[in-house]
mmCIF file of C-alpha atoms in Angstrom:
data_model
loop_
_atom_site.group_PDB
_atom_site.id
_atom_site.type_symbol
_atom_site.label_atom_id
_atom_site.label_comp_id
_atom_site.label_asym_id
_atom_site.label_seq_id
_atom_site.Cartn_x
_atom_site.Cartn_y
_atom_site.Cartn_z
ATOM 1 C CA MET C 1 0.000 0.000 0.000
ATOM 2 C CA SER C 2 1.378 3.449 -0.892
ATOM 3 C CA SER C 3 2.163 5.944 1.869
ATOM 4 C CA ILE C 4 -0.663 8.221 0.681
ATOM 5 C CA MET C 5 -3.182 5.382 0.639
ATOM 6 C CA LYS C 6 -2.011 4.213 4.054
ATOM 7 C CA MET C 7 -2.468 7.706 5.515
ATOM 8 C CA LEU C 8 -5.970 8.011 4.068
ATOM 9 C CA MET C 9 -7.068 4.618 5.324
ATOM 10 C CA PHE C 10 -5.524 5.244 8.725
ATOM 11 C CA THR C 11 -7.324 8.589 8.936
ATOM 12 C CA TRP C 12 -10.683 6.924 8.337
ATOM 13 C CA LEU C 13 -9.952 4.508 11.169
ATOM 14 C CA ALA C 14 -9.252 7.387 13.492
ATOM 15 C CA ILE C 15 -12.637 8.835 12.528
ATOM 16 C CA VAL C 16 -14.440 5.638 13.453
ATOM 17 C CA SER C 17 -13.029 5.705 16.982
ATOM 18 C CA VAL C 18 -15.190 8.440 18.490
ATOM 19 C CA ASN C 19 -17.768 7.739 21.241
ATOM 20 C CA ALA C 20 -18.761 4.321 19.906
ATOM 21 C CA LEU C 21 -22.419 3.403 20.412
ATOM 22 C CA ALA C 22 -23.539 0.109 18.915
ATOM 23 C CA ASP C 23 -27.267 0.846 19.022
ATOM 24 C CA THR C 24 -27.174 4.180 17.180
ATOM 25 C CA GLU C 25 -29.844 4.549 14.509
ATOM 26 C CA ILE C 26 -28.209 6.169 11.520
ATOM 27 C CA GLU C 27 -29.666 9.531 10.489
ATOM 28 C CA ARG C 28 -29.361 9.231 6.709
ATOM 29 C CA SER C 29 -31.006 12.582 5.974
ATOM 30 C CA ASN C 30 -28.356 14.563 7.886
ATOM 31 C CA PRO C 31 -24.841 14.224 6.427
ATOM 32 C CA TYR C 32 -23.078 15.452 9.564
ATOM 33 C CA ALA C 33 -24.974 13.101 11.847
ATOM 34 C CA MET C 34 -24.567 10.233 9.393
ATOM 35 C CA VAL C 35 -20.768 10.456 9.301
ATOM 36 C CA GLU C 36 -20.438 10.588 13.062
ATOM 37 C CA GLN C 37 -23.017 7.874 13.761
ATOM 38 C CA VAL C 38 -21.597 5.460 11.178
ATOM 39 C CA ALA C 39 -18.188 6.010 12.760
ATOM 40 C CA ASN C 40 -19.555 5.243 16.201
ATOM 41 C CA LYS C 41 -21.397 2.119 15.148
ATOM 42 C CA THR C 42 -18.528 0.693 13.131
ATOM 43 C CA PHE C 43 -16.024 1.015 15.920
ATOM 44 C CA ALA C 44 -18.462 -0.322 18.507
ATOM 45 C CA ARG C 45 -18.721 -3.469 16.392
ATOM 46 C CA PHE C 46 -14.930 -3.645 16.261
ATOM 47 C CA HIS C 47 -14.777 -3.686 20.079
ATOM 48 C CA GLN C 48 -17.679 -6.122 20.383
ATOM 49 C CA ASP C 49 -16.038 -8.653 18.047
ATOM 50 C CA PHE C 50 -12.471 -8.157 19.273
ATOM 51 C CA ASP C 51 -11.927 -11.793 20.318
ATOM 52 C CA THR C 52 -13.310 -13.051 17.011
ATOM 53 C CA ILE C 53 -10.966 -10.729 15.132
ATOM 54 C CA GLN C 54 -7.984 -12.023 17.075
ATOM 55 C CA ALA C 55 -8.906 -15.579 16.105
ATOM 56 C CA ASP C 56 -9.805 -14.711 12.493
ATOM 57 C CA PRO C 57 -8.548 -11.317 11.245
ATOM 58 C CA ASP C 58 -10.606 -11.677 8.055
ATOM 59 C CA HIS C 59 -13.659 -11.092 10.257
ATOM 60 C CA LEU C 60 -12.792 -7.409 9.855
ATOM 61 C CA LYS C 61 -14.004 -7.668 6.257
ATOM 62 C CA LEU C 62 -17.435 -8.717 7.537
ATOM 63 C CA ILE C 63 -17.548 -5.779 9.939
ATOM 64 C CA VAL C 64 -16.668 -3.322 7.182
ATOM 65 C CA SER C 65 -19.229 -4.892 4.825
ATOM 66 C CA GLU C 66 -22.055 -4.762 7.362
ATOM 67 C CA GLU C 67 -21.384 -1.541 9.268
ATOM 68 C CA LEU C 68 -19.569 0.782 6.877
ATOM 69 C CA MET C 69 -20.288 -0.055 3.244
ATOM 70 C CA PRO C 70 -24.073 0.574 3.342
ATOM 71 C CA TYR C 71 -23.202 4.265 3.762
ATOM 72 C CA ILE C 72 -20.506 4.411 1.076
ATOM 73 C CA ASP C 73 -21.605 5.286 -2.463
ATOM 74 C CA TYR C 74 -19.209 2.771 -3.989
ATOM 75 C CA LYS C 75 -20.995 2.742 -7.362
ATOM 76 C CA TYR C 76 -20.535 6.490 -7.774
ATOM 77 C CA ALA C 77 -16.925 6.196 -6.587
ATOM 78 C CA SER C 78 -16.318 3.316 -9.013
ATOM 79 C CA TYR C 79 -17.575 5.324 -11.963
ATOM 80 C CA LYS C 80 -15.461 8.316 -10.934
ATOM 81 C CA VAL C 81 -12.400 6.071 -10.697
ATOM 82 C CA MET C 82 -13.012 4.710 -14.210
ATOM 83 C CA GLY C 83 -13.209 8.250 -15.548
ATOM 84 C CA SER C 84 -13.289 8.572 -19.334
ATOM 85 C CA HIS C 85 -12.923 4.795 -19.730
ATOM 86 C CA LEU C 86 -16.493 4.371 -18.470
ATOM 87 C CA ARG C 87 -17.951 5.169 -21.901
ATOM 88 C CA SER C 88 -15.989 2.420 -23.631
ATOM 89 C CA THR C 89 -17.130 -0.370 -21.279
ATOM 90 C CA THR C 90 -20.149 -2.636 -21.607
ATOM 91 C CA PRO C 91 -22.904 -2.732 -18.971
ATOM 92 C CA GLU C 92 -21.585 -6.112 -17.812
ATOM 93 C CA GLN C 93 -18.029 -4.785 -17.468
ATOM 94 C CA ARG C 94 -19.299 -1.831 -15.458
ATOM 95 C CA LYS C 95 -21.233 -4.145 -13.169
ATOM 96 C CA GLN C 96 -18.198 -6.367 -12.638
ATOM 97 C CA PHE C 97 -15.939 -3.384 -12.018
ATOM 98 C CA VAL C 98 -18.300 -1.907 -9.413
ATOM 99 C CA ASN C 99 -18.473 -5.229 -7.557
ATOM 100 C CA ALA C 100 -14.700 -5.698 -7.733
ATOM 101 C CA PHE C 101 -13.984 -2.149 -6.559
ATOM 102 C CA LYS C 102 -16.444 -2.490 -3.688
ATOM 103 C CA ALA C 103 -14.737 -5.697 -2.540
ATOM 104 C CA TYR C 104 -11.350 -4.020 -2.901
ATOM 105 C CA LEU C 105 -12.494 -1.162 -0.647
ATOM 106 C CA VAL C 106 -13.753 -3.655 1.932
ATOM 107 C CA ALA C 107 -10.410 -5.453 1.993
ATOM 108 C CA THR C 108 -8.460 -2.180 2.149
ATOM 109 C CA TYR C 109 -10.493 -0.726 5.010
ATOM 110 C CA ALA C 110 -10.367 -4.036 6.879
ATOM 111 C CA GLN C 111 -6.563 -4.134 6.727
ATOM 112 C CA ALA C 112 -6.368 -0.499 7.820
ATOM 113 C CA PHE C 113 -8.368 -1.341 10.955
ATOM 114 C CA THR C 114 -5.312 -3.153 12.293
ATOM 115 C CA GLU C 115 -3.444 0.171 12.687
ATOM 116 C CA TYR C 116 -5.868 1.898 15.068
ATOM 117 C CA THR C 117 -4.175 3.441 18.144
ATOM 118 C CA ASN C 118 -6.886 5.421 19.994
ATOM 119 C CA GLN C 119 -6.589 8.840 18.358
ATOM 120 C CA GLN C 120 -8.937 11.622 19.434
ATOM 121 C CA VAL C 121 -11.283 12.997 16.796
ATOM 122 C CA LYS C 122 -13.004 16.375 16.668
ATOM 123 C CA PHE C 123 -15.997 16.815 14.341
ATOM 124 C CA GLU C 124 -16.925 20.268 13.107
ATOM 125 C CA PRO C 125 -20.359 21.562 14.142
ATOM 126 C CA ALA C 126 -23.119 20.849 11.647
ATOM 127 C CA ARG C 127 -23.849 23.578 9.121
ATOM 128 C CA ALA C 128 -26.916 24.351 7.040
ATOM 129 C CA PHE C 129 -27.069 22.054 4.022
ATOM 130 C CA ASP C 130 -30.483 22.795 2.518
ATOM 131 C CA GLY C 131 -30.167 22.874 -1.258
ATOM 132 C CA GLU C 132 -26.666 21.424 -1.228
ATOM 133 C CA LYS C 133 -25.879 18.356 -3.352
ATOM 134 C CA MET C 134 -22.383 17.696 -1.998
ATOM 135 C CA ILE C 135 -20.698 18.807 1.214
ATOM 136 C CA ASP C 136 -17.481 18.197 3.109
ATOM 137 C CA VAL C 137 -17.668 17.146 6.752
ATOM 138 C CA HIS C 138 -14.507 18.556 8.336
ATOM 139 C CA VAL C 139 -12.709 16.550 10.994
ATOM 140 C CA GLN C 140 -9.473 16.903 12.940
ATOM 141 C CA ILE C 141 -7.456 13.877 14.084
ATOM 142 C CA VAL C 142 -5.589 14.730 17.280
ATOM 143 C CA GLU C 143 -2.586 12.880 18.691
ATOM 144 C CA PRO C 144 -0.308 13.986 21.567
ATOM 145 C CA ASN C 145 2.826 15.885 20.495
ATOM 146 C CA ARG C 146 1.766 15.995 16.833
ATOM 147 C CA PRO C 147 0.002 18.627 14.710
ATOM 148 C CA PRO C 148 -3.666 17.749 14.102
ATOM 149 C CA ILE C 149 -4.502 16.044 10.796
ATOM 150 C CA LYS C 150 -7.154 17.923 8.827
ATOM 151 C CA VAL C 151 -9.687 15.709 7.066
ATOM 152 C CA GLN C 152 -12.706 16.236 4.846
ATOM 153 C CA PHE C 153 -15.173 13.413 4.455
ATOM 154 C CA ARG C 154 -17.029 14.070 1.187
ATOM 155 C CA VAL C 155 -20.707 13.117 1.012
ATOM 156 C CA ARG C 156 -23.386 13.521 -1.654
ATOM 157 C CA ARG C 157 -27.160 13.817 -1.601
ATOM 158 C CA LEU C 158 -29.047 10.996 -3.321
ATOM 159 C CA LYS C 159 -32.368 11.263 -5.160
ATOM 160 C CA ASP C 160 -34.309 10.221 -2.046
ATOM 161 C CA ASP C 161 -32.662 13.042 -0.001
ATOM 162 C CA THR C 162 -30.461 10.645 1.962
ATOM 163 C CA TRP C 163 -26.678 11.034 1.958
ATOM 164 C CA LYS C 164 -23.739 8.726 1.307
ATOM 165 C CA ALA C 165 -19.993 9.223 1.528
ATOM 166 C CA PHE C 166 -17.869 8.819 -1.576
ATOM 167 C CA ASP C 167 -14.417 10.238 -0.801
ATOM 168 C CA LEU C 168 -11.966 11.022 1.978
ATOM 169 C CA VAL C 169 -9.508 13.924 1.736
ATOM 170 C CA ALA C 170 -6.638 13.961 4.253
ATOM 171 C CA GLU C 171 -4.281 16.954 4.306
ATOM 172 C CA GLY C 172 -5.393 17.826 0.778
ATOM 173 C CA VAL C 173 -4.936 14.303 -0.621
ATOM 174 C CA SER C 174 -8.080 12.701 -2.059
ATOM 175 C CA LEU C 175 -8.437 8.931 -1.831
ATOM 176 C CA LEU C 176 -10.726 8.939 -4.868
ATOM 177 C CA SER C 177 -8.384 11.068 -6.972
ATOM 178 C CA SER C 178 -5.328 8.985 -6.099
ATOM 179 C CA LYS C 179 -7.085 5.727 -6.970
ATOM 180 C CA SER C 180 -8.575 7.269 -10.133
ATOM 181 C CA LYS C 181 -5.120 8.129 -11.487
ATOM 182 C CA GLU C 182 -3.752 4.693 -10.671
ATOM 183 C CA ILE C 183 -6.660 2.676 -12.049
ATOM 184 C CA SER C 184 -7.165 4.875 -15.114
ATOM 185 C CA ASN C 185 -3.544 4.251 -16.101
ATOM 186 C CA LEU C 186 -3.964 0.506 -15.564
ATOM 187 C CA ILE C 187 -7.127 0.404 -17.686
ATOM 188 C CA ARG C 188 -5.356 2.254 -20.483
ATOM 189 C CA GLN C 189 -2.357 -0.094 -20.335
ATOM 190 C CA ASN C 190 -4.004 -3.451 -19.610
ATOM 191 C CA GLY C 191 -7.719 -3.135 -20.376
ATOM 192 C CA ILE C 192 -10.735 -3.138 -18.091
ATOM 193 C CA ASP C 193 -11.003 -6.929 -17.801
ATOM 194 C CA ASN C 194 -7.443 -7.264 -16.534
ATOM 195 C CA VAL C 195 -7.995 -4.465 -14.007
ATOM 196 C CA ILE C 196 -11.137 -6.205 -12.729
ATOM 197 C CA ALA C 197 -9.141 -9.420 -12.316
ATOM 198 C CA ASP C 198 -6.375 -7.516 -10.492
ATOM 199 C CA LEU C 199 -8.843 -5.926 -8.060
ATOM 200 C CA ARG C 200 -10.343 -9.332 -7.339
ATOM 201 C CA ALA C 201 -6.891 -10.758 -6.661
ATOM 202 C CA ARG C 202 -6.140 -7.972 -4.178
ATOM 203 C CA THR C 203 -9.450 -8.673 -2.470
ATOM 204 C CA ASP C 204 -8.407 -12.268 -1.836
ATOM 205 C CA ASP C 205 -5.495 -11.187 0.374
ATOM 206 C CA HIS C 206 -5.957 -12.106 4.034
ATOM 207 C CA VAL C 207 -6.067 -9.412 6.717
ATOM 208 C CA VAL C 208 -2.870 -9.455 8.784
ATOM 209 C CA LEU C 209 -2.996 -8.122 12.326
ATOM 210 C CA GLU C 210 -0.436 -5.427 13.081
ATOM 211 C CA ALA C 211 1.379 -7.582 15.641
ATOM 212 C CA GLU C 212 1.715 -10.373 13.100
ATOM 213 C CA GLY C 213 3.023 -8.052 10.408
ATOM 214 C CA ASN C 214 5.893 -6.672 12.533
#
């Protein structure tokens, strides 16, 4: 994993550490509440299933799939990542790419969970969002003896007036933009079918706990 990707994934994990409450009902119509509540619920599940994770680290993939991914607009993100290549793909290729990219995100987030170290997180107060189609939820990741990390969690309004996240920007670096450049180059060089196969192969990698990887 690149240093930029690692920082972005690690930042998301810091976000999901705040005031975890497993029974929170997600407020999908409020983007600020949604981001914070999804964070709480995801990390509460992490604590609840800690022993299971120690026995089977791949269980983290299940947690990410069940608690986080329902609030990620992975189809929109997938299409953005494909960029101009989207027009030259068939409906079946697009479907396969979306599924492969979703699974890749699950595996990536699951591995990043192993690097959590109890950072403090400060969410910005909610602002008016009537009429807005996309907003950034600003967050600061605070660690002792280090400058705070500034983060924007990008969310978009859907047709039913609910909101989903589609990108994470840490210190000016966009996860979506970085992956778009990488994958767009691979599609141009190797073709969409080979990129789909590559994403699936990455998804098959097992989660390795931090202690095991040292």
